[in-house]
PDB file of N, CA and C in Angstrom:
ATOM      1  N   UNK A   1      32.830   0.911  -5.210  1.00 52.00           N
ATOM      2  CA  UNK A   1      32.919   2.320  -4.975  1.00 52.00           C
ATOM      3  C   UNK A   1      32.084   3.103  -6.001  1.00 52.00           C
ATOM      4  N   UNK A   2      31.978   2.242  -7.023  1.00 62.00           N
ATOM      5  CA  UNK A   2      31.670   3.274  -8.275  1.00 62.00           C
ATOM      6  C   UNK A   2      29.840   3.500  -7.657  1.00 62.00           C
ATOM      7  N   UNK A   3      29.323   2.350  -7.288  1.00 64.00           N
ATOM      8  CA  UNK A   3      27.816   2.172  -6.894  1.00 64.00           C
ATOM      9  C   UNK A   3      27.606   2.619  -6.092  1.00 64.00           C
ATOM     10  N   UNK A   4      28.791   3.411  -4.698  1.00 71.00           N
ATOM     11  CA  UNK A   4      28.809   3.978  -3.589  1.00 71.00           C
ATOM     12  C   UNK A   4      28.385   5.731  -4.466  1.00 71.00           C
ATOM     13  N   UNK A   5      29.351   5.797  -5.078  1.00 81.00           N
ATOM     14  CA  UNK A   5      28.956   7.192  -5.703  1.00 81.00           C
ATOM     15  C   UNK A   5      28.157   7.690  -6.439  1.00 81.00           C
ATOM     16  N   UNK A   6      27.488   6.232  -7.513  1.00 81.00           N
ATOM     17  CA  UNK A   6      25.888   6.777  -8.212  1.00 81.00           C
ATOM     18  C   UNK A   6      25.093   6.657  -7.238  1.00 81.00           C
ATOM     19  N   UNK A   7      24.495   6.146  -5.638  1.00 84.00           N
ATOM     20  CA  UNK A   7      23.864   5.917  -5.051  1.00 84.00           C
ATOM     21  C   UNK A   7      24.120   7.746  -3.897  1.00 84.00           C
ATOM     22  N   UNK A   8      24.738   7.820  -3.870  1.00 85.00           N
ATOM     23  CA  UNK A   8      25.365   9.556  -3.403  1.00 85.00           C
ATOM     24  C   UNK A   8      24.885  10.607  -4.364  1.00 85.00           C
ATOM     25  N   UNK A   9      25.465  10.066  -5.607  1.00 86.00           N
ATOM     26  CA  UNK A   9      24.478  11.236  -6.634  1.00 86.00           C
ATOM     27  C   UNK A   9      23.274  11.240  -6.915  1.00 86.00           C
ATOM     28  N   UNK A  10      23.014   9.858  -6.551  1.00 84.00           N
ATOM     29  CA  UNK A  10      21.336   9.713  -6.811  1.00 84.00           C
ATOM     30  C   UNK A  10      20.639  10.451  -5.523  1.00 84.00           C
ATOM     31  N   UNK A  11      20.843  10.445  -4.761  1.00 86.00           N
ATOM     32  CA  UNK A  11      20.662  10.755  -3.664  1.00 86.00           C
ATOM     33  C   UNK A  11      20.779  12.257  -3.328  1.00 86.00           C
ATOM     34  N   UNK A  12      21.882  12.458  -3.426  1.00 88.00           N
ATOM     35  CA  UNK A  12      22.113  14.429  -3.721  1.00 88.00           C
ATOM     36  C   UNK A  12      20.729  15.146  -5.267  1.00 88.00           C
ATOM     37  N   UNK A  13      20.745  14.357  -5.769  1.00 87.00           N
ATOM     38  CA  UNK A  13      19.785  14.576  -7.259  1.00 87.00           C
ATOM     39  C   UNK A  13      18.550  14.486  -6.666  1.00 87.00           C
ATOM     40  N   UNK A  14      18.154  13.650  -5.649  1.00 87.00           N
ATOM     41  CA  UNK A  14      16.620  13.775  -4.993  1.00 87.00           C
ATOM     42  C   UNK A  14      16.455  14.570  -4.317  1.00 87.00           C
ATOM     43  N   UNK A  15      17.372  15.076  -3.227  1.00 90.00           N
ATOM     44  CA  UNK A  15      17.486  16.228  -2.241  1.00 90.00           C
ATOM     45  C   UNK A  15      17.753  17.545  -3.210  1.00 90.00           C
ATOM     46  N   UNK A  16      18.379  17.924  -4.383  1.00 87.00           N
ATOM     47  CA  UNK A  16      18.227  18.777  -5.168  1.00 87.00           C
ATOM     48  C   UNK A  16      16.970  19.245  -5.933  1.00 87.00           C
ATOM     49  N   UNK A  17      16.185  17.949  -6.237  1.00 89.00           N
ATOM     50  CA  UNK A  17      14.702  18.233  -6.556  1.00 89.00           C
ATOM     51  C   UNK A  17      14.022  18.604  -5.754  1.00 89.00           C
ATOM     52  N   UNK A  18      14.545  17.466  -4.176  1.00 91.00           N
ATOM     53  CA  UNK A  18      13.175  18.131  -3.322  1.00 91.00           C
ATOM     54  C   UNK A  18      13.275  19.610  -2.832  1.00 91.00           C
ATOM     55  N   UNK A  19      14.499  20.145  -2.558  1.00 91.00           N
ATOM     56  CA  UNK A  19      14.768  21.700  -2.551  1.00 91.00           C
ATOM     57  C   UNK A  19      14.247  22.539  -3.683  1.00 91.00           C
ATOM     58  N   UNK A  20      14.269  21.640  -5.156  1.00 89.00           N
ATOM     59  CA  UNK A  20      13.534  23.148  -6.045  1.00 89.00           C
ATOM     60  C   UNK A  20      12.511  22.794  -5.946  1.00 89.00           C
ATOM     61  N   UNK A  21      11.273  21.401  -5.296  1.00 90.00           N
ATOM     62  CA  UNK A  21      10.223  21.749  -5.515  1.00 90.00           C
ATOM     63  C   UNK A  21       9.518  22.675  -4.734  1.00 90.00           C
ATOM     64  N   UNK A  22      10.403  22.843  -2.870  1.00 90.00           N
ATOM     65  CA  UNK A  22      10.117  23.764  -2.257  1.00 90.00           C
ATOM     66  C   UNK A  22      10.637  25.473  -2.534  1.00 90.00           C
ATOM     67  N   UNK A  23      11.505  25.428  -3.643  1.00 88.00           N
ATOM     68  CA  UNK A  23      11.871  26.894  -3.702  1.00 88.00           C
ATOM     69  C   UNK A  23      10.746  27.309  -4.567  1.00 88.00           C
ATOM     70  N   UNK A  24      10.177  26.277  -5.466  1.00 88.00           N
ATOM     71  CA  UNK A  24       9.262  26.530  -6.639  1.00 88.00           C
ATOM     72  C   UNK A  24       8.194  26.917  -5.521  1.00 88.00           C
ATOM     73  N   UNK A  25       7.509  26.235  -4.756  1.00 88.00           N
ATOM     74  CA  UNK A  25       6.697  26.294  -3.540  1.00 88.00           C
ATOM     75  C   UNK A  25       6.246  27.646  -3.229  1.00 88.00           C
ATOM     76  N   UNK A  26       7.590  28.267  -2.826  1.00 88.00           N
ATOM     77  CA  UNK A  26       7.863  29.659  -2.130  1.00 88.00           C
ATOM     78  C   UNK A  26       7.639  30.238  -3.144  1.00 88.00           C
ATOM     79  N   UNK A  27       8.004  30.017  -4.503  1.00 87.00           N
ATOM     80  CA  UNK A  27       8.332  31.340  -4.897  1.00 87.00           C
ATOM     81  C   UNK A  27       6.559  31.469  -6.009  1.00 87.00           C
ATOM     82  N   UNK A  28       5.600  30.250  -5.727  1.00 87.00           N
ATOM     83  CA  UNK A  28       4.294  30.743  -6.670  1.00 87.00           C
ATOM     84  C   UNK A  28       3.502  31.090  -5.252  1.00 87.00           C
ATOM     85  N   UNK A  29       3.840  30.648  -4.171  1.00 86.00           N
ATOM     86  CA  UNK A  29       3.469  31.324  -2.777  1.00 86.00           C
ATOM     87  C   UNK A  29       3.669  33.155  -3.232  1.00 86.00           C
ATOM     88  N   UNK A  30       4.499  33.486  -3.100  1.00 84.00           N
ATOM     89  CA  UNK A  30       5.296  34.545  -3.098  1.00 84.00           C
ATOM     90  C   UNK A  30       4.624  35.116  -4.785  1.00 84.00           C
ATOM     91  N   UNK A  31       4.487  35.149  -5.401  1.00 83.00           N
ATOM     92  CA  UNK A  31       3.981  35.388  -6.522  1.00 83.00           C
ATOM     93  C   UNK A  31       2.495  35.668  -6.395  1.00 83.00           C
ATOM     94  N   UNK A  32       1.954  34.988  -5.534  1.00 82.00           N
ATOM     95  CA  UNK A  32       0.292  34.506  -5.375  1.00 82.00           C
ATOM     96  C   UNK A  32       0.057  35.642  -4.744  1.00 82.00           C
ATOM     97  N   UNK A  33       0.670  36.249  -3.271  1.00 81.00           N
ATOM     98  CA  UNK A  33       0.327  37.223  -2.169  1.00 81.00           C
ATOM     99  C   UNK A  33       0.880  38.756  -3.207  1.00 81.00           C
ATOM    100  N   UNK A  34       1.443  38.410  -3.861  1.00 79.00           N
ATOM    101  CA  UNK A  34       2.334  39.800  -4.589  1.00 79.00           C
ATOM    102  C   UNK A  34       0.755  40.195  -5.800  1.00 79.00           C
ATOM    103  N   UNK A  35      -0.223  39.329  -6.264  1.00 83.00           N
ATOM    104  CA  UNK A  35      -0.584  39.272  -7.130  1.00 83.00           C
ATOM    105  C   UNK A  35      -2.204  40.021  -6.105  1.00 83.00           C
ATOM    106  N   UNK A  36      -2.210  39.034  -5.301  1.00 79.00           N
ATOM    107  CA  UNK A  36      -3.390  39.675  -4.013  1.00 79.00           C
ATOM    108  C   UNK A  36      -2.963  41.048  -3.465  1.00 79.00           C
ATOM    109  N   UNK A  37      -2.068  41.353  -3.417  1.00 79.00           N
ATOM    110  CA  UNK A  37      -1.462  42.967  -2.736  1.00 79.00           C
ATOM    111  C   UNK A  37      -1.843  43.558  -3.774  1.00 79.00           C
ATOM    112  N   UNK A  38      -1.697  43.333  -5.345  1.00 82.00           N
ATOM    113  CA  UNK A  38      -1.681  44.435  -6.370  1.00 82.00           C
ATOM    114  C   UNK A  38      -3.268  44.722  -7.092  1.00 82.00           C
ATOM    115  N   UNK A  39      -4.166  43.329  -6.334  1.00 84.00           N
ATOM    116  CA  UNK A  39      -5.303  43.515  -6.945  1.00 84.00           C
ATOM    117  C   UNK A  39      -5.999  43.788  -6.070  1.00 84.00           C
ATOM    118  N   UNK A  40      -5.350  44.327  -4.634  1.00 82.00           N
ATOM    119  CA  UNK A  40      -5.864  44.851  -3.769  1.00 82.00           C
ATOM    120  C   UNK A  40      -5.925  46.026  -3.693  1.00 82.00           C
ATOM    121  N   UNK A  41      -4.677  46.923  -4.119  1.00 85.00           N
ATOM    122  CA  UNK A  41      -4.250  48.165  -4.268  1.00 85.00           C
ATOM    123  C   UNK A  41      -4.994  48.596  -5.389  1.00 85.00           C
ATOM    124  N   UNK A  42      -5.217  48.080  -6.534  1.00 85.00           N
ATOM    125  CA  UNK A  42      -5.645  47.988  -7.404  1.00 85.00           C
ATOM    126  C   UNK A  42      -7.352  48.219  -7.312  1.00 85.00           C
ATOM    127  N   UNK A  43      -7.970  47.530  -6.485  1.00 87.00           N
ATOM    128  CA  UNK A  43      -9.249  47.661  -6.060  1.00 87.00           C
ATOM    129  C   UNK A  43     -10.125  49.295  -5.399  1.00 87.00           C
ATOM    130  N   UNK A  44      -8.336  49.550  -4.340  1.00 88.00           N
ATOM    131  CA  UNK A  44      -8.956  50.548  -3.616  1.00 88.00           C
ATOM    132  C   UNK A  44      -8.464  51.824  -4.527  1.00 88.00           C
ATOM    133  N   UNK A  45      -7.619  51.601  -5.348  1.00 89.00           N
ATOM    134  CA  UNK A  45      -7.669  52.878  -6.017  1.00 89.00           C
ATOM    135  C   UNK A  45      -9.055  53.030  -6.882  1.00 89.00           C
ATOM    136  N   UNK A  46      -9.393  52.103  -7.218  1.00 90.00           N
ATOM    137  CA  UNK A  46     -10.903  51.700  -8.204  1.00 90.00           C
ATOM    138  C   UNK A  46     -11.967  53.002  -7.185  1.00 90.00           C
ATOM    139  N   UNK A  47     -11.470  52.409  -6.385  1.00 90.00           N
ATOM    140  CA  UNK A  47     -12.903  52.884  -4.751  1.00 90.00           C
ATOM    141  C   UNK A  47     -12.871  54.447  -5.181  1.00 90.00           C
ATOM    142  N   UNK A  48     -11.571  54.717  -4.676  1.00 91.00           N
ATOM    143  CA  UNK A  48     -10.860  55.953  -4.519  1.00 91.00           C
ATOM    144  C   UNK A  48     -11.574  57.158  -5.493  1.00 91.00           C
ATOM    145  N   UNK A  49     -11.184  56.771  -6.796  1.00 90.00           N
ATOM    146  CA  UNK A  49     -11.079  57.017  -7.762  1.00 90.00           C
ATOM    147  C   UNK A  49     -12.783  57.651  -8.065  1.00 90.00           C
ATOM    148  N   UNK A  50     -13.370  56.407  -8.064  1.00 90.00           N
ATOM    149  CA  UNK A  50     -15.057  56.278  -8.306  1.00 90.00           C
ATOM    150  C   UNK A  50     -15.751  57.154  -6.762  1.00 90.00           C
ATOM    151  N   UNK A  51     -14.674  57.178  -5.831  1.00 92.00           N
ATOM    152  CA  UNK A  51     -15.929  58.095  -5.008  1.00 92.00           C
ATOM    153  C   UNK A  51     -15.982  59.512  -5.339  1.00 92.00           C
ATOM    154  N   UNK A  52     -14.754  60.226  -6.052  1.00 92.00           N
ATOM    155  CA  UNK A  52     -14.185  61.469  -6.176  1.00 92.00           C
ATOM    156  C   UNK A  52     -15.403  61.175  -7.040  1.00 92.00           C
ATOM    157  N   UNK A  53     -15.335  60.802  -8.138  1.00 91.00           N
ATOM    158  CA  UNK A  53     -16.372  60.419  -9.330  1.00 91.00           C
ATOM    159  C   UNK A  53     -17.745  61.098  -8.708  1.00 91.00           C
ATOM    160  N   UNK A  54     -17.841  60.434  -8.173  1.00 91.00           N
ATOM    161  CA  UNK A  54     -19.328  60.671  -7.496  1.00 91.00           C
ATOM    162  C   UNK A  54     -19.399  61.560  -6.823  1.00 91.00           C
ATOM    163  N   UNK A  55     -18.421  62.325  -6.083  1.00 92.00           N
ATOM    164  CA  UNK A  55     -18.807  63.785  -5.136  1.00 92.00           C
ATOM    165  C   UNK A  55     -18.675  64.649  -6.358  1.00 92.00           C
ATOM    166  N   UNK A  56     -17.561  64.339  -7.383  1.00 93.00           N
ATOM    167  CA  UNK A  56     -18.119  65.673  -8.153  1.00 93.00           C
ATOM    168  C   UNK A  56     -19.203  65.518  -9.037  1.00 93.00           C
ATOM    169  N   UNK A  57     -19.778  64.414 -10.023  1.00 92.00           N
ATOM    170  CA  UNK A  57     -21.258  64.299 -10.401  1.00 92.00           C
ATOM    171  C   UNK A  57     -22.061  65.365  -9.099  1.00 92.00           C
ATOM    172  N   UNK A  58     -22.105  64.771  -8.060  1.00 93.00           N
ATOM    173  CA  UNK A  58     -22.989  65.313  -7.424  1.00 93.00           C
ATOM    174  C   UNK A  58     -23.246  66.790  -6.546  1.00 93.00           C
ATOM    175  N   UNK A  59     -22.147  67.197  -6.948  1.00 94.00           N
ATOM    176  CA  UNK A  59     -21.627  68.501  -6.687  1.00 94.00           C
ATOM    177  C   UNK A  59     -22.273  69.504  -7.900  1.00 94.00           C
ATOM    178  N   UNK A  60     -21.707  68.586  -8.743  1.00 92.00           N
ATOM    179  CA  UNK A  60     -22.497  69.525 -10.462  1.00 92.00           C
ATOM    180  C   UNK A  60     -23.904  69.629 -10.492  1.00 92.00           C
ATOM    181  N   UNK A  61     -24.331  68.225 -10.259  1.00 92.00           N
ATOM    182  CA  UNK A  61     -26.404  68.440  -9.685  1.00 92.00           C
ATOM    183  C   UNK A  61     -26.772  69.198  -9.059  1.00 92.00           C
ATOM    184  N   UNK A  62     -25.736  69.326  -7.340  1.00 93.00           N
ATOM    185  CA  UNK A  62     -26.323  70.134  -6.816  1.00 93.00           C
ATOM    186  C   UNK A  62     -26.322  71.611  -7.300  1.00 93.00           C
ATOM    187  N   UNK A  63     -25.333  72.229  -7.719  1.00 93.00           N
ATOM    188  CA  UNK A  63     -25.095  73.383  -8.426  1.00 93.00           C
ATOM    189  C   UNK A  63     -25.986  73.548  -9.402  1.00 93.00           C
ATOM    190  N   UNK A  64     -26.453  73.004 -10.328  1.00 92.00           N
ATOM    191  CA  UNK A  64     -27.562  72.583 -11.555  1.00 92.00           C
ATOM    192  C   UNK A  64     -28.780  73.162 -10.907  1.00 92.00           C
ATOM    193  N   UNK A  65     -28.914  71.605 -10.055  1.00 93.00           N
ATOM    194  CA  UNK A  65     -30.209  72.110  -9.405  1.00 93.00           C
ATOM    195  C   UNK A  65     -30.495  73.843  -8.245  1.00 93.00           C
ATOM    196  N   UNK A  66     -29.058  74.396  -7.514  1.00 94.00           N
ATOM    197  CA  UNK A  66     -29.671  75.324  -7.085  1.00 94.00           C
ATOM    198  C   UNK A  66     -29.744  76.553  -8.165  1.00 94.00           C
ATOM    199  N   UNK A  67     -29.145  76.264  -9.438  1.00 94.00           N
ATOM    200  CA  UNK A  67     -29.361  77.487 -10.393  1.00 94.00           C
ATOM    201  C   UNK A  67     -30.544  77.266 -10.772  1.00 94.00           C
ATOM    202  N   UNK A  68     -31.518  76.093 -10.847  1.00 93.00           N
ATOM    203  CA  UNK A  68     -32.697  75.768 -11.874  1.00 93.00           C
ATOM    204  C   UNK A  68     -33.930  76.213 -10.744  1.00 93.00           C
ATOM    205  N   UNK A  69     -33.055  76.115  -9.453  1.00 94.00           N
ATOM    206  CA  UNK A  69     -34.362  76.608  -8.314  1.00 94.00           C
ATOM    207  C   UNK A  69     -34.274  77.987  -8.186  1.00 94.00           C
ATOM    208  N   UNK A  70     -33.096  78.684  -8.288  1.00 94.00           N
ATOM    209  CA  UNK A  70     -33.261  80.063  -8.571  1.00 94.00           C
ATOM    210  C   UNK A  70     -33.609  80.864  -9.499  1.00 94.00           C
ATOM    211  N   UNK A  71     -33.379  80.389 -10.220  1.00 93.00           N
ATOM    212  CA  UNK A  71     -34.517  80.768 -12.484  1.00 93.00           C
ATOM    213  C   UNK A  71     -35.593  80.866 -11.623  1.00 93.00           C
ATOM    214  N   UNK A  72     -36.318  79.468 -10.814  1.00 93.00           N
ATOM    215  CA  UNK A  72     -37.416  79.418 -10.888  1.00 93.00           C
ATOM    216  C   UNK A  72     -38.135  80.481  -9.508  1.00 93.00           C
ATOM    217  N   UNK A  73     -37.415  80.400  -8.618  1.00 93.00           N
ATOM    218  CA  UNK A  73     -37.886  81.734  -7.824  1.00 93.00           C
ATOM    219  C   UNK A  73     -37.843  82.935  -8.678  1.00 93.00           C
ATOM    220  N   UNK A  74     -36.741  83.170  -9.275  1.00 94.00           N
ATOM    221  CA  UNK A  74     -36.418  84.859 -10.201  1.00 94.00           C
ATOM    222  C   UNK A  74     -37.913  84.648 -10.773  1.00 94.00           C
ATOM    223  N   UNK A  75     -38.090  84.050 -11.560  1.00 93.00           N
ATOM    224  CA  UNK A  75     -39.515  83.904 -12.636  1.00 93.00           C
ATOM    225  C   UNK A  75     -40.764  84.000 -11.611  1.00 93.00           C
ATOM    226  N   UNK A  76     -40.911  83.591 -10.292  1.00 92.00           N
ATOM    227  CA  UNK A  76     -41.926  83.667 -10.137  1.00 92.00           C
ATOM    228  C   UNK A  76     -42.453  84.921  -9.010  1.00 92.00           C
ATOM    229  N   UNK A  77     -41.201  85.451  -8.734  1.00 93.00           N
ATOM    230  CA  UNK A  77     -41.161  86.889  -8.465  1.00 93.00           C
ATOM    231  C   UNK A  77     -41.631  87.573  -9.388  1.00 93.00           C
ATOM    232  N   UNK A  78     -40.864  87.430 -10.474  1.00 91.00           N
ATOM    233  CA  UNK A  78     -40.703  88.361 -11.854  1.00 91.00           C
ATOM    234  C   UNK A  78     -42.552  88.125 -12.122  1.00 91.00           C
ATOM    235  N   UNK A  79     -43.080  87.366 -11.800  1.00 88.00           N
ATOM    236  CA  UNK A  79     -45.117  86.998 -12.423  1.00 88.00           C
ATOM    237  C   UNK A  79     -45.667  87.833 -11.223  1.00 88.00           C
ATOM    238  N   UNK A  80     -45.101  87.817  -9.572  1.00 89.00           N
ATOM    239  CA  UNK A  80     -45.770  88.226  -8.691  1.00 89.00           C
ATOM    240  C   UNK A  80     -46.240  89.600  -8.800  1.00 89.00           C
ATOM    241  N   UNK A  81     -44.444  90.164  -9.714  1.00 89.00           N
ATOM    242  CA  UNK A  81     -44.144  91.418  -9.254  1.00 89.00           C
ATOM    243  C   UNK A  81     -45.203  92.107 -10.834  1.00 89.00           C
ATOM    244  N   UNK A  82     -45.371  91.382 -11.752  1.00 86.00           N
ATOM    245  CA  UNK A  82     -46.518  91.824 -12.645  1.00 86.00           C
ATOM    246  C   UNK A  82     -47.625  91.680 -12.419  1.00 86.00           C
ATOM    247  N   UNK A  83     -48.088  90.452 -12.127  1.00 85.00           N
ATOM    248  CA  UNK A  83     -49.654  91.055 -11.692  1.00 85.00           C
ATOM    249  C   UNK A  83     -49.601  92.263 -10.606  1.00 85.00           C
ATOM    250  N   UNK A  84     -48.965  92.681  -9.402  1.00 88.00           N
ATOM    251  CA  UNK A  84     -49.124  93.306  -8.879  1.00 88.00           C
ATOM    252  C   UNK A  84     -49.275  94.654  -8.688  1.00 88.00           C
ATOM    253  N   UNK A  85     -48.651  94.225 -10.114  1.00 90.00           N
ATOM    254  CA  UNK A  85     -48.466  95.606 -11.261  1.00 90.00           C
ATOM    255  C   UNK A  85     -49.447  96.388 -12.089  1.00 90.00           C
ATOM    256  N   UNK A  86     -49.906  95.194 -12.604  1.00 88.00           N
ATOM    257  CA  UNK A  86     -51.363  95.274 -13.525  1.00 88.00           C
ATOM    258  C   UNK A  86     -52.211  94.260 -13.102  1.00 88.00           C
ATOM    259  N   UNK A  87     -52.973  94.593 -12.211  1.00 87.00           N
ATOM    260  CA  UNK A  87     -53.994  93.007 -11.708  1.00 87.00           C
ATOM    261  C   UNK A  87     -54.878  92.929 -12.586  1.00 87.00           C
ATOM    262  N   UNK A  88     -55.467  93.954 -13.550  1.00 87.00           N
ATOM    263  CA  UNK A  88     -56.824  93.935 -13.949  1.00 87.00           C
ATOM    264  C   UNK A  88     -56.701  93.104 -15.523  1.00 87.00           C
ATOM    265  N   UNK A  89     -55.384  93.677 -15.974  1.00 86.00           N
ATOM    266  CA  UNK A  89     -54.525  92.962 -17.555  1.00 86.00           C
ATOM    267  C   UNK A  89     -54.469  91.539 -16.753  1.00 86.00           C
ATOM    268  N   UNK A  90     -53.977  91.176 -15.939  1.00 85.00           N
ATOM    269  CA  UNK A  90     -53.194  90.031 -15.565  1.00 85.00           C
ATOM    270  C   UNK A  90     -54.570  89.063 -15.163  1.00 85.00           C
ATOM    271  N   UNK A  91     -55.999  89.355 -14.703  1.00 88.00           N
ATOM    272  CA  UNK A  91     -57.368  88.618 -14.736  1.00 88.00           C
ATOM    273  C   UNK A  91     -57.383  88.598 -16.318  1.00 88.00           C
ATOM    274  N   UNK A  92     -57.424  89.532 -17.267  1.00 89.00           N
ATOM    275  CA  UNK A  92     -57.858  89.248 -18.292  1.00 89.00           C
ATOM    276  C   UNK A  92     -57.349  88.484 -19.224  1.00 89.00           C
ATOM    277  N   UNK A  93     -55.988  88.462 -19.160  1.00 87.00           N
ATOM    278  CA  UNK A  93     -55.236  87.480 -19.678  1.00 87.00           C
ATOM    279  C   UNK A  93     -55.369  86.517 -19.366  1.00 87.00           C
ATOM    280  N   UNK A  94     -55.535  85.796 -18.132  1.00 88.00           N
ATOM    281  CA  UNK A  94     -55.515  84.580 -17.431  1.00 88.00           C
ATOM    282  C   UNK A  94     -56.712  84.112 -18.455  1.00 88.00           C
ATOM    283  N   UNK A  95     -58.077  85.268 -18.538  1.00 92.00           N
ATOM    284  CA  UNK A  95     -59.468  84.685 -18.743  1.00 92.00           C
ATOM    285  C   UNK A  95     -59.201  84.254 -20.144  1.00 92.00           C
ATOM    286  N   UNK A  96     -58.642  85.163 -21.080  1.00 92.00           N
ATOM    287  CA  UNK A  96     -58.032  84.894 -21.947  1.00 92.00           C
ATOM    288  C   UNK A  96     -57.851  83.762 -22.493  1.00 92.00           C
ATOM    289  N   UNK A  97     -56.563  83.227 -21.999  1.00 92.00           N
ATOM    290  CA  UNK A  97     -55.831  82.066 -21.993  1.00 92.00           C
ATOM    291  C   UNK A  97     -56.678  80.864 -21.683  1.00 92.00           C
ATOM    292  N   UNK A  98     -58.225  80.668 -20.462  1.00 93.00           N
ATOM    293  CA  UNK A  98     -58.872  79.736 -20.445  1.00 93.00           C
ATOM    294  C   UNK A  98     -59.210  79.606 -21.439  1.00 93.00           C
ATOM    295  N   UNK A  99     -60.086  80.381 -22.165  1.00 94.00           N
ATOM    296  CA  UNK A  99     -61.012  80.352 -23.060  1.00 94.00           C
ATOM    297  C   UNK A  99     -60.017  79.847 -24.600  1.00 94.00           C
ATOM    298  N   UNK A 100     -59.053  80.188 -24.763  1.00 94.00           N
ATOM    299  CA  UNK A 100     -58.446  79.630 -25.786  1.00 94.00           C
ATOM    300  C   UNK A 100     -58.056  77.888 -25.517  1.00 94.00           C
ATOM    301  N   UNK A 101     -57.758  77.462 -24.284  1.00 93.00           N
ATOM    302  CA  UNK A 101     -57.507  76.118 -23.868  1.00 93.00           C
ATOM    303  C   UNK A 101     -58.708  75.447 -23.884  1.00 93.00           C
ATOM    304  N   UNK A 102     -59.501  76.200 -23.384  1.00 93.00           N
ATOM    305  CA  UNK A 102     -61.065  75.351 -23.566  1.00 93.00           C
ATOM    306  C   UNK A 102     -61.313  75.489 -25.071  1.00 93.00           C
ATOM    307  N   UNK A 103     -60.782  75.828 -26.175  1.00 91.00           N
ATOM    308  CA  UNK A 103     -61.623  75.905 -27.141  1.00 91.00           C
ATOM    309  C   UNK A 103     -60.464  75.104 -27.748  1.00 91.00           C
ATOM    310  N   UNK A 104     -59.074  74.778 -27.841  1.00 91.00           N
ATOM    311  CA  UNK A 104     -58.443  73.749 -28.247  1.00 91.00           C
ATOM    312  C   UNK A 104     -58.762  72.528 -27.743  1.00 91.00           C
ATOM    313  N   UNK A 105     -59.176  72.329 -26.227  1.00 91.00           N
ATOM    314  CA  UNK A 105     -59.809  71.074 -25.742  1.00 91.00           C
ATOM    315  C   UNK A 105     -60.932  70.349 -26.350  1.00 91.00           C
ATOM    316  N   UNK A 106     -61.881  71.457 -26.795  1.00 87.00           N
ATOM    317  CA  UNK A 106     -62.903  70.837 -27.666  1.00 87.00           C
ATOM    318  C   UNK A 106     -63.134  70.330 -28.658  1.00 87.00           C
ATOM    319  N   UNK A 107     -62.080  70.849 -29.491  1.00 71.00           N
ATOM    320  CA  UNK A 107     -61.863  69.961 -30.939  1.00 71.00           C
ATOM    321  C   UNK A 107     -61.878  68.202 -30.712  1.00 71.00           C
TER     322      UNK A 107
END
C-alpha cells in the first residue's frame, strides 16, 4: 500500500508540474501580448505626439515666412513709392553706387 501511495503522489507531483508548466505557459503568453499592446500604444502615442510636432513647426514657418514675404513687399513698395518720388535723385544714386562698386571691385 505504502508503494500504491508514493506511486499516486508521484504521479499527482507530475500532473502538478505539468499544470504549472502550462500556467507558466499562459501566463509569459499573457505577459508577452500585454508587453506588445503597451509598445504598441506606446508607439502611436510617439506618432501622435510627433505629428502635432510637426504641424506646429510648420505652422510657425509658415507664419515666419508670410511675415518675411510681407517686410519684403512693404520694402519694395516703400523703393517703388521713392523713386517715383524722386526719379532723377534715385538715377543718380543708383549711378552713384555703381561707380563706388566698380571702384571697390578693382582693388
Amino acid at each position: 500500500m505504502e508503494a500504491k501511495s508514493s506511486q499516486d503522489e508521484y504521479n499527482q507531483v507530475k500532473k502538478d508540474l505539468q499544470q504549472l508548466r502550462e500556467d507558466l505557459a499562459t501566463l509569459t503568453k499573457a505577459v508577452s501580448e500585454g508587453q506588445k499592446s503597451n509598445i504598441s500604444s506606446l508607439r502611436d502615442e510617439i506618432r501622435r505626439e510627433s505629428r502635432e510636432a510637426f504641424d506646429q513647426v510648420r505652422q510657425k514657418g509658415n507664419d515666419a515666412f508670410n511675415r518675411a514675404r510681407d517686410a519684403g513687399d512693404k520694402a519694395v513698395h516703400d523703393v517703388e513709392h521713392k523713386i517715383e518720388e524722386r526719379p532723377f535723385l534715385s538715377v543718380v544714386l543708383m549711378f552713384l553706387a555703381g561707380v563706388l562698386v566698380g571702384k571697390l571691385l578693382d582693388r
